[in-house]
């Protein structure tokens, strides 16, 4: 019974924490431009994240190695250092975007000045990280993120075209002009990237060690990775449906987080609006914490420094300074006035570029019989993982040219 | 050596001046760029119309209404400034003028809205105006 409760909690936490600012806005934009035609990218991204998240968790449990230690061991110190710098820069940009998103939501809730809320929100997040244990941070934000279900309820309430949704499972372009095709490719890459953001697997694998998972917890690892991600992707589909049903017919291309909130609460009035705001704040706040902690974890794991959220701060000084510095720097970036969605665009596209160098070591480690023993990848999983790695690499090569040619996806 | 340094400084200064003067010239817009700007303007007008409707039906809180309208106003201001710094030739110039005028009108409309979210009578008129702006922009886009 306790085990079942633990698994259910893990799945719900993964579901609630699945989306972040990038996914919320990118997917709604994709729906507003292409209707359901990019649904296949969400399905592909979901399968990819399930495969790799499960591998990360398994490597962390069996080899007792989190992702960045694997990256360093498999790719060598020099390349590993390059990936560390790139990943942490991306974490920093994403963190700045997410705390900007939190401040925007607090402003929409209270009407108080946004810059004051940026500082206050950042201090609150720092306080939460400092005071709460790892499991409680995950649970509070993950379970509060379940309020995002209001987006799914709104999507259903707006009577989407289910036949068109079914057709969206296959990649088909409705218009042949080159601009349309480039935008379609850009958003396909963006959705794929947003679902596979590195900090998510870094955080997940570290979480497995923080929570002292053992070999007998590998079943839970599989359930959380698969069911949590599948249910989370249902939310992502709902965001696309909202874009397609509410925004596309009105020729609205959402450039603001608040636009997606309006869409998420459209049929339900003020109560729906409050629910959508709180749900989005939980997801985005959770992502801010994850990226700040990921930055600190990455550095400590790469350099073999002591780390651990559940250890006293003074026992893990590099780790503590690491996440505080991440939050502080992210706050400085956010205070310059740069719009969160601009930062998110940059982090999603450049995240895609770095992605093959994160996922390749994970695949190699999970397929290493010497390292993993009886828990090594089956041949099928290795082939599926390799197939996705090829796709990830192709998307990584295409990401920056598409960003330039489409001017960051402007229709 | 001093002559070499002076020559390098001279070339660097010339390059900087060239870059700065090229930046300060009004940007000439192509047809596809103008279409992109028209679509952005249509999107903003349409969203304004939709959201004013939400405010009229009392489906949003006052804090949210003021906040979201302020964000929309910022977007309109950014768009209006970018259009003022843009130049077009030939048949594209009329569409650019239309886009400029309508974006300026939208900026003015949204600027006034944040202070009268509770005035339902005036909001009805504002919604109509957003609708008219959108129709003019859509027509300009169709004719481009």
XYZ file of C-alpha atoms in Angstrom:
555
model
C 0.000 0.000 0.000
C 2.810 2.382 0.968
C 4.627 1.474 -2.249
C 1.490 2.132 -4.322
C 1.041 5.478 -2.617
C 4.658 6.342 -3.314
C 4.301 5.453 -6.999
C 1.043 7.416 -7.324
C 2.635 10.411 -5.650
C 5.644 10.135 -7.960
C 3.437 10.010 -11.063
C 1.317 12.934 -9.922
C 4.425 14.943 -9.069
C 5.914 14.207 -12.503
C 2.626 15.167 -14.167
C 2.342 18.433 -12.291
C 5.959 19.327 -12.892
C 6.052 18.333 -16.559
C 5.391 21.678 -18.189
C 7.387 24.869 -17.827
C 7.229 28.350 -19.365
C 8.793 27.230 -22.641
C 6.359 24.377 -23.163
C 3.351 26.480 -22.181
C 4.111 29.226 -24.674
C 5.747 27.239 -27.508
C 2.988 24.665 -27.696
C 0.201 27.246 -27.564
C 1.966 29.206 -30.326
C 2.273 26.039 -32.413
C -1.471 25.403 -32.015
C -2.259 29.021 -32.918
C -0.249 28.740 -36.150
C -0.707 25.153 -37.297
C -3.747 23.846 -35.465
C -3.122 20.195 -34.607
C -0.513 19.577 -37.320
C 2.376 19.386 -34.841
C 0.754 16.924 -32.480
C 3.160 14.232 -33.724
C 6.086 16.317 -32.315
C 4.527 16.115 -28.837
C 4.060 12.336 -29.166
C 7.637 11.894 -30.397
C 8.979 14.108 -27.606
C 6.987 12.153 -25.021
C 8.354 8.782 -26.111
C 11.894 10.218 -26.217
C 11.685 11.685 -22.703
C 10.210 8.465 -21.318
C 13.074 6.422 -22.806
C 15.818 8.749 -21.619
C 14.286 9.643 -18.257
C 13.951 5.960 -17.410
C 17.580 5.386 -18.476
C 18.784 8.324 -16.339
C 16.956 7.017 -13.304
C 18.292 3.492 -13.866
C 21.902 4.673 -14.293
C 21.602 6.825 -11.163
C 20.257 3.904 -9.109
C 22.456 1.069 -10.396
C 25.729 2.825 -11.155
C 25.071 5.438 -8.454
C 26.076 8.064 -11.001
C 24.066 11.182 -11.789
C 24.046 12.514 -15.348
C 26.964 14.934 -15.115
C 29.314 12.401 -13.648
C 28.365 10.148 -16.594
C 28.995 12.993 -19.055
C 32.444 13.651 -17.571
C 33.410 9.942 -17.524
C 32.166 9.161 -21.029
C 33.214 12.275 -22.903
C 36.362 13.252 -21.036
C 37.127 16.298 -18.907
C 37.685 18.807 -21.687
C 34.505 18.171 -23.675
C 32.680 17.565 -20.409
C 33.714 20.998 -19.169
C 32.402 22.564 -22.366
C 29.076 20.809 -21.866
C 29.008 21.869 -18.223
C 29.490 25.521 -19.178
C 26.885 25.329 -21.959
C 24.355 23.480 -19.787
C 24.740 25.886 -16.915
C 24.429 28.914 -19.179
C 21.206 27.420 -20.468
C 20.072 26.687 -16.915
C 20.788 30.301 -16.022
C 18.821 31.700 -18.982
C 15.936 29.317 -18.307
C 15.963 30.178 -14.594
C 15.834 33.895 -15.418
C 12.896 33.274 -17.761
C 11.049 31.197 -15.189
C 11.459 33.719 -12.357
C 10.322 36.406 -14.810
C 7.255 34.244 -15.453
C 6.609 33.855 -11.714
C 6.824 37.632 -11.240
C 4.433 38.199 -14.162
C 1.897 35.805 -12.651
C 2.189 37.392 -9.204
C 1.662 40.790 -10.857
C -1.443 39.522 -12.633
C -2.756 38.095 -9.356
C -2.036 41.057 -7.104
C -1.464 44.135 -9.273
C 1.726 44.884 -7.303
C 4.790 46.276 -9.169
C 6.503 43.599 -11.208
C 10.111 44.477 -10.315
C 9.277 44.281 -6.595
C 7.643 40.897 -7.193
C 10.714 39.699 -9.117
C 12.903 40.301 -6.076
C 10.301 39.041 -3.599
C 9.566 35.961 -5.706
C 13.254 35.132 -5.994
C 13.744 35.499 -2.251
C 10.700 33.278 -1.643
C 12.078 30.595 -3.980
C 15.445 30.771 -2.226
C 13.710 30.406 1.128
C 11.773 27.383 -0.112
C 14.942 25.716 -1.403
C 16.770 26.424 1.851
C 14.039 25.346 4.251
C 12.429 22.345 2.560
C 13.791 18.884 1.946
C 14.130 17.682 -1.654
C 11.060 15.456 -1.556
C 8.851 18.260 -0.243
C 10.007 20.716 -2.895
C 9.148 18.140 -5.559
C 5.786 17.283 -4.034
C 4.602 20.835 -3.301
C 5.335 22.134 -6.773
C 4.458 18.919 -8.559
C 1.106 18.475 -6.867
C 0.204 22.196 -7.079
C 1.041 21.984 -10.766
C -1.903 19.609 -11.102
C -4.060 22.765 -11.099
C -2.923 23.031 -14.730
C -5.635 20.465 -15.399
C -7.902 23.490 -15.852
C -6.127 23.967 -19.224
C -7.159 20.444 -20.230
C -10.712 21.069 -19.017
C -10.867 24.297 -21.061
C -9.552 22.522 -24.133
C -12.269 19.861 -23.909
C -14.933 22.462 -23.156
C -14.103 24.283 -26.396
C -15.151 21.212 -28.442
C -12.022 20.515 -30.463
C -12.159 18.681 -33.773
C -11.159 15.169 -32.658
C -10.744 13.947 -36.251
C -8.273 16.736 -36.922
C -6.475 15.852 -33.674
C -6.141 12.273 -34.924
C -4.766 13.487 -38.266
C -2.222 15.603 -36.380
C -0.449 12.421 -35.296
C 1.153 12.263 -38.750
C 3.554 14.951 -39.986
C 1.724 16.654 -42.842
C 2.194 20.213 -44.045
C -0.995 21.903 -45.264
C 0.685 24.731 -47.187
C 3.591 24.383 -49.583
C 5.167 27.860 -49.356
C 8.694 27.948 -47.990
C 8.019 30.403 -45.134
C 5.242 28.182 -43.792
C 7.459 25.096 -44.089
C 10.333 26.790 -42.227
C 8.021 27.898 -39.413
C 6.581 24.372 -39.215
C 10.083 22.907 -38.895
C 11.068 25.553 -36.310
C 8.118 24.764 -34.088
C 8.631 21.012 -34.496
C 12.214 21.432 -33.281
C 11.096 23.808 -30.526
C 8.402 21.478 -29.178
C 10.801 18.539 -29.277
C 13.460 20.568 -27.468
C 11.061 21.938 -24.857
C 10.029 18.390 -23.955
C 13.612 17.162 -23.671
C 15.224 20.060 -21.812
C 18.465 18.863 -20.221
C 17.764 20.214 -16.767
C 14.777 17.856 -16.474
C 16.867 14.705 -16.844
C 19.693 16.152 -14.754
C 17.248 16.907 -11.968
C 15.457 13.564 -12.292
C 18.636 11.495 -12.069
C 19.900 13.546 -9.128
C 16.520 13.127 -7.461
C 16.869 9.350 -7.666
C 20.097 9.619 -5.644
C 18.732 12.283 -3.260
C 15.802 9.992 -2.463
C 18.100 6.956 -2.046
C 16.382 4.819 -4.658
C 17.568 1.229 -4.766
C 17.326 -1.542 -7.351
C 13.895 -2.522 -6.016
C 12.705 1.015 -6.879
C 13.419 0.561 -10.587
C 9.781 -0.366 -11.097
C 8.793 2.983 -9.607
C 11.373 4.654 -11.843
C 9.720 3.113 -14.893
C 6.194 4.036 -13.749
C 7.081 7.638 -12.902
C 9.024 8.152 -16.151
C 6.375 6.557 -18.367
C 3.037 7.388 -16.756
C 4.110 10.748 -15.365
C 5.446 11.860 -18.754
C 2.440 10.480 -20.646
C -0.031 12.281 -18.418
C 2.146 15.399 -18.581
C 2.102 15.276 -22.355
C -1.709 15.215 -22.230
C -1.455 18.666 -20.646
C 0.896 19.735 -23.428
C -1.615 18.505 -26.019
C -4.299 20.536 -24.222
C -2.171 23.664 -24.668
C -1.948 22.975 -28.403
C -5.702 22.387 -28.568
C -6.303 25.750 -26.860
C -4.110 27.447 -29.438
C -5.933 25.678 -32.257
C -9.521 26.187 -31.083
C -9.397 29.622 -29.475
C -6.509 31.524 -31.008
C -6.072 30.221 -34.570
C -9.610 31.172 -35.766
C -9.017 34.695 -34.415
C -5.529 34.979 -35.962
C -4.021 35.515 -32.500
C -0.362 34.536 -32.135
C 0.369 34.517 -28.384
C 3.416 36.562 -27.453
C 2.600 36.813 -23.750
C 2.308 34.285 -20.930
C -0.904 36.044 -19.871
C -2.462 35.243 -23.276
C -2.033 31.520 -22.642
C -3.514 31.972 -19.157
C -6.577 33.671 -20.676
C -6.898 30.740 -23.078
C -6.529 28.231 -20.238
C -9.376 29.778 -18.278
C -11.543 30.966 -21.169
C -14.777 29.005 -20.528
C -14.648 29.220 -16.746
C -14.447 32.868 -15.740
C -12.711 34.154 -12.623
C -12.425 30.847 -10.737
C -10.875 29.215 -13.783
C -8.528 32.177 -14.135
C -7.318 31.906 -10.527
C -6.798 28.141 -10.959
C -4.882 28.638 -14.214
C -2.676 31.330 -12.646
C -1.859 29.216 -9.578
C -1.228 26.086 -11.654
C 1.062 27.942 -14.050
C 2.876 29.577 -11.126
C 3.504 26.168 -9.539
C 4.896 24.730 -12.809
C 6.999 27.763 -13.617
C 8.181 28.232 -10.020
C 9.066 24.549 -9.872
C 11.079 24.921 -13.077
C 12.910 27.940 -11.629
C 13.928 25.857 -8.611
C 14.906 22.879 -10.783
C 17.136 24.963 -13.027
C 18.814 26.713 -10.074
C 19.461 23.396 -8.313
C 20.513 21.686 -11.576
C 23.194 24.315 -12.047
C 24.604 23.594 -8.607
C 24.275 19.807 -8.985
C 26.048 19.874 -12.360
C 29.090 21.715 -10.997
C 29.372 19.541 -7.889
C 28.907 16.278 -9.778
C 31.451 17.248 -12.422
C 34.085 18.267 -9.877
C 33.202 15.585 -7.310
C 32.296 18.125 -4.656
C 29.913 17.204 -1.867
C 26.310 17.891 -2.767
C 22.826 17.157 -1.453
C 19.696 19.182 -0.842
C 18.930 17.174 2.292
C 22.330 17.816 3.842
C 22.975 20.861 6.048
C 23.991 23.850 3.914
C 27.331 24.297 5.662
C 28.288 20.668 4.893
C 27.892 21.263 1.158
C 29.285 24.791 0.649
C 29.952 24.570 -3.103
C 26.452 23.228 -3.721
C 24.837 25.901 -1.541
C 26.814 28.740 -3.125
C 26.006 27.225 -6.518
C 22.217 27.407 -6.324
C 22.248 30.761 -4.532
C 24.494 32.160 -7.268
C 22.226 30.730 -9.981
C 19.175 32.417 -8.466
C 21.023 35.687 -7.884
C 22.392 35.850 -11.429
C 19.025 34.873 -12.867
C 17.455 37.707 -10.878
C 19.995 40.185 -12.268
C 19.195 39.054 -15.825
C 15.447 39.290 -15.181
C 15.816 42.779 -13.641
C 17.386 44.110 -16.862
C 13.846 44.019 -18.280
C 14.476 41.375 -20.934
C 11.189 39.630 -21.634
C 10.874 36.071 -20.273
C 9.627 34.746 -23.608
C 12.724 36.066 -25.426
C 14.905 34.182 -22.952
C 12.794 31.066 -23.346
C 13.194 31.121 -27.142
C 16.978 31.332 -26.749
C 17.119 28.565 -24.135
C 14.934 26.202 -26.164
C 16.881 26.596 -29.400
C 20.357 26.555 -27.869
C 19.256 23.761 -25.551
C 18.540 21.705 -28.661
C 22.080 22.340 -29.942
C 23.678 20.992 -26.745
C 21.239 18.115 -26.352
C 23.087 15.347 -28.264
C 26.096 15.797 -25.955
C 23.900 15.197 -22.896
C 21.898 12.262 -24.183
C 24.698 10.349 -25.919
C 26.622 9.630 -22.650
C 23.375 8.565 -20.977
C 22.664 6.063 -23.752
C 26.215 4.724 -23.643
C 26.156 4.340 -19.858
C 22.751 2.634 -19.823
C 23.920 0.213 -22.529
C 27.196 -0.612 -20.725
C 26.882 -4.160 -19.330
C 29.963 -3.741 -17.165
C 28.442 -0.685 -15.478
C 24.788 -1.739 -15.318
C 25.018 -5.505 -14.819
C 21.639 -7.204 -15.159
C 19.937 -3.800 -15.431
C 21.626 -2.962 -18.717
C 19.469 -1.766 -21.646
C 17.751 -4.397 -23.719
C 18.770 -4.325 -27.365
C 15.371 -2.871 -28.238
C 15.733 0.043 -25.806
C 19.264 0.753 -27.049
C 18.000 0.807 -30.647
C 15.090 3.086 -29.747
C 17.441 5.332 -27.784
C 19.882 5.431 -30.686
C 17.065 6.256 -33.091
C 16.017 9.178 -30.934
C 19.624 10.288 -30.626
C 19.799 10.514 -34.425
C 16.613 12.628 -34.396
C 17.950 14.807 -31.594
C 21.187 15.351 -33.541
C 19.301 16.248 -36.729
C 17.168 18.731 -34.778
C 20.308 20.138 -33.120
C 21.888 20.804 -36.545
C 18.694 22.442 -37.851
C 17.904 24.523 -34.750
C 20.027 27.629 -35.267
C 19.493 27.966 -39.048
C 15.744 27.680 -38.481
C 15.905 30.276 -35.715
C 17.688 32.700 -38.048
C 15.534 32.009 -41.120
C 12.247 32.380 -39.198
C 13.409 35.239 -36.942
C 12.663 33.211 -33.802
C 9.457 31.792 -35.201
C 7.691 35.033 -36.148
C 4.802 34.329 -38.547
C 54.868 52.130 -34.520
C 52.955 55.282 -33.647
C 52.011 55.613 -37.338
C 50.764 51.952 -37.304
C 48.713 52.572 -34.166
C 47.240 55.767 -35.653
C 46.301 53.934 -38.869
C 44.626 51.156 -36.887
C 42.709 53.730 -34.826
C 41.669 55.531 -37.987
C 40.370 52.335 -39.627
C 38.573 51.285 -36.440
C 36.935 54.694 -36.079
C 35.851 54.594 -39.721
C 34.332 51.138 -39.263
C 32.470 52.205 -36.130
C 31.111 55.282 -37.939
C 29.989 53.160 -40.883
C 28.190 50.721 -38.585
C 26.525 53.492 -36.592
C 25.363 55.383 -39.670
C 23.973 52.224 -41.231
C 22.090 51.495 -38.005
C 20.623 54.977 -37.840
C 19.182 54.887 -41.385
C 15.486 54.014 -41.498
C 15.091 50.348 -42.302
C 13.607 49.566 -45.701
C 11.017 46.855 -45.355
C 10.300 44.113 -47.862
C 6.835 42.793 -48.723
C 7.279 39.639 -46.645
C 8.562 41.609 -43.640
C 5.577 43.950 -43.887
C 3.225 40.975 -44.077
C 4.810 39.671 -40.870
C 4.252 43.049 -39.188
C 0.656 43.189 -40.439
C 0.008 39.706 -39.037
C 1.466 40.779 -35.690
C -0.764 43.874 -35.705
C -3.846 41.795 -36.600
C -2.989 39.397 -33.762
C -2.701 42.235 -31.266
C -5.944 43.900 -32.395
C -7.783 40.579 -32.336
C -6.492 39.709 -28.891
C -7.427 43.162 -27.605
C -10.947 42.714 -28.975
C -11.253 39.239 -27.396
C -9.909 40.367 -24.042
C -12.056 43.497 -23.812
C -14.998 41.127 -24.323
C -13.767 39.041 -21.391
C -13.561 42.175 -19.224
C -17.058 43.254 -20.288
C -18.460 39.869 -19.273
C -16.718 40.155 -15.892
C -14.730 36.961 -16.517
C -11.409 38.340 -15.262
C -10.307 40.038 -12.070
C -9.510 43.768 -12.063
C -5.812 43.123 -11.301
C -5.523 40.652 -14.183
C -7.357 42.997 -16.563
C -5.055 45.915 -15.770
C -1.952 43.733 -15.935
C -2.777 42.006 -19.224
C -3.929 45.246 -20.872
C -0.657 46.878 -19.786
C 1.288 44.021 -21.423
C -0.780 44.395 -24.611
C -0.104 48.151 -24.536
C 3.655 47.496 -24.245
C 3.464 45.194 -27.275
C 1.549 47.856 -29.224
C 4.090 50.530 -28.267
C 6.983 48.298 -29.370
C 5.223 47.592 -32.642
C 4.371 51.257 -33.243
C 7.968 52.383 -32.605
C 9.348 49.718 -34.947
C 6.925 50.804 -37.683
C 7.792 54.489 -37.268
C 11.452 53.622 -37.913
C 10.560 51.680 -41.048
C 10.516 52.860 -44.622
C 8.951 51.267 -47.704
C 8.963 51.982 -51.395
C 6.565 51.292 -54.268
C 3.256 49.514 -53.763
C 4.218 48.375 -50.266
C 4.279 51.947 -48.908
C 0.470 52.304 -48.752
C 0.136 49.094 -46.728
C 2.914 50.299 -44.416
C 1.091 53.602 -43.857
C -2.091 51.724 -42.987
C -0.240 49.441 -40.603
C 1.485 52.402 -38.970
C -1.760 54.352 -38.522
C -3.712 51.388 -37.134
C -0.938 50.365 -34.762
C -0.760 53.952 -33.458
C -4.533 53.898 -32.945
C -4.286 50.550 -31.141
C -1.486 51.863 -28.944
C -3.650 54.858 -27.992
C -6.672 52.651 -27.348
C -4.808 50.214 -25.108
C -3.060 53.041 -23.273
C -6.398 54.472 -22.162
C -7.966 51.109 -21.308
C -5.913 50.265 -18.217
C -7.594 53.118 -16.353
C -11.190 52.333 -17.288
C -11.597 48.575 -16.899
C -14.699 49.156 -14.762
C -16.426 51.504 -17.222
C -18.581 49.007 -19.132
C -20.165 51.629 -21.384
C -16.871 52.954 -22.695
C -15.451 49.439 -22.926
C -18.167 48.477 -25.437
C -17.023 51.323 -27.661
C -13.386 50.284 -27.165
C -14.181 46.743 -28.246
C -15.843 48.091 -31.394
C -12.814 50.225 -32.124
C -10.445 47.238 -31.693
C -12.698 45.328 -34.093
C -12.513 48.138 -36.701
C -8.725 48.324 -36.382
C -8.501 44.573 -36.927
C -10.747 44.716 -40.023
C -8.656 47.496 -41.618
C -5.431 45.586 -40.931
C -6.842 42.324 -42.307
C -7.926 44.125 -45.455
C -4.472 45.683 -45.876
C -2.904 42.223 -45.439
C -5.270 40.686 -47.989
C -4.432 43.387 -50.534
C -0.677 43.039 -50.078
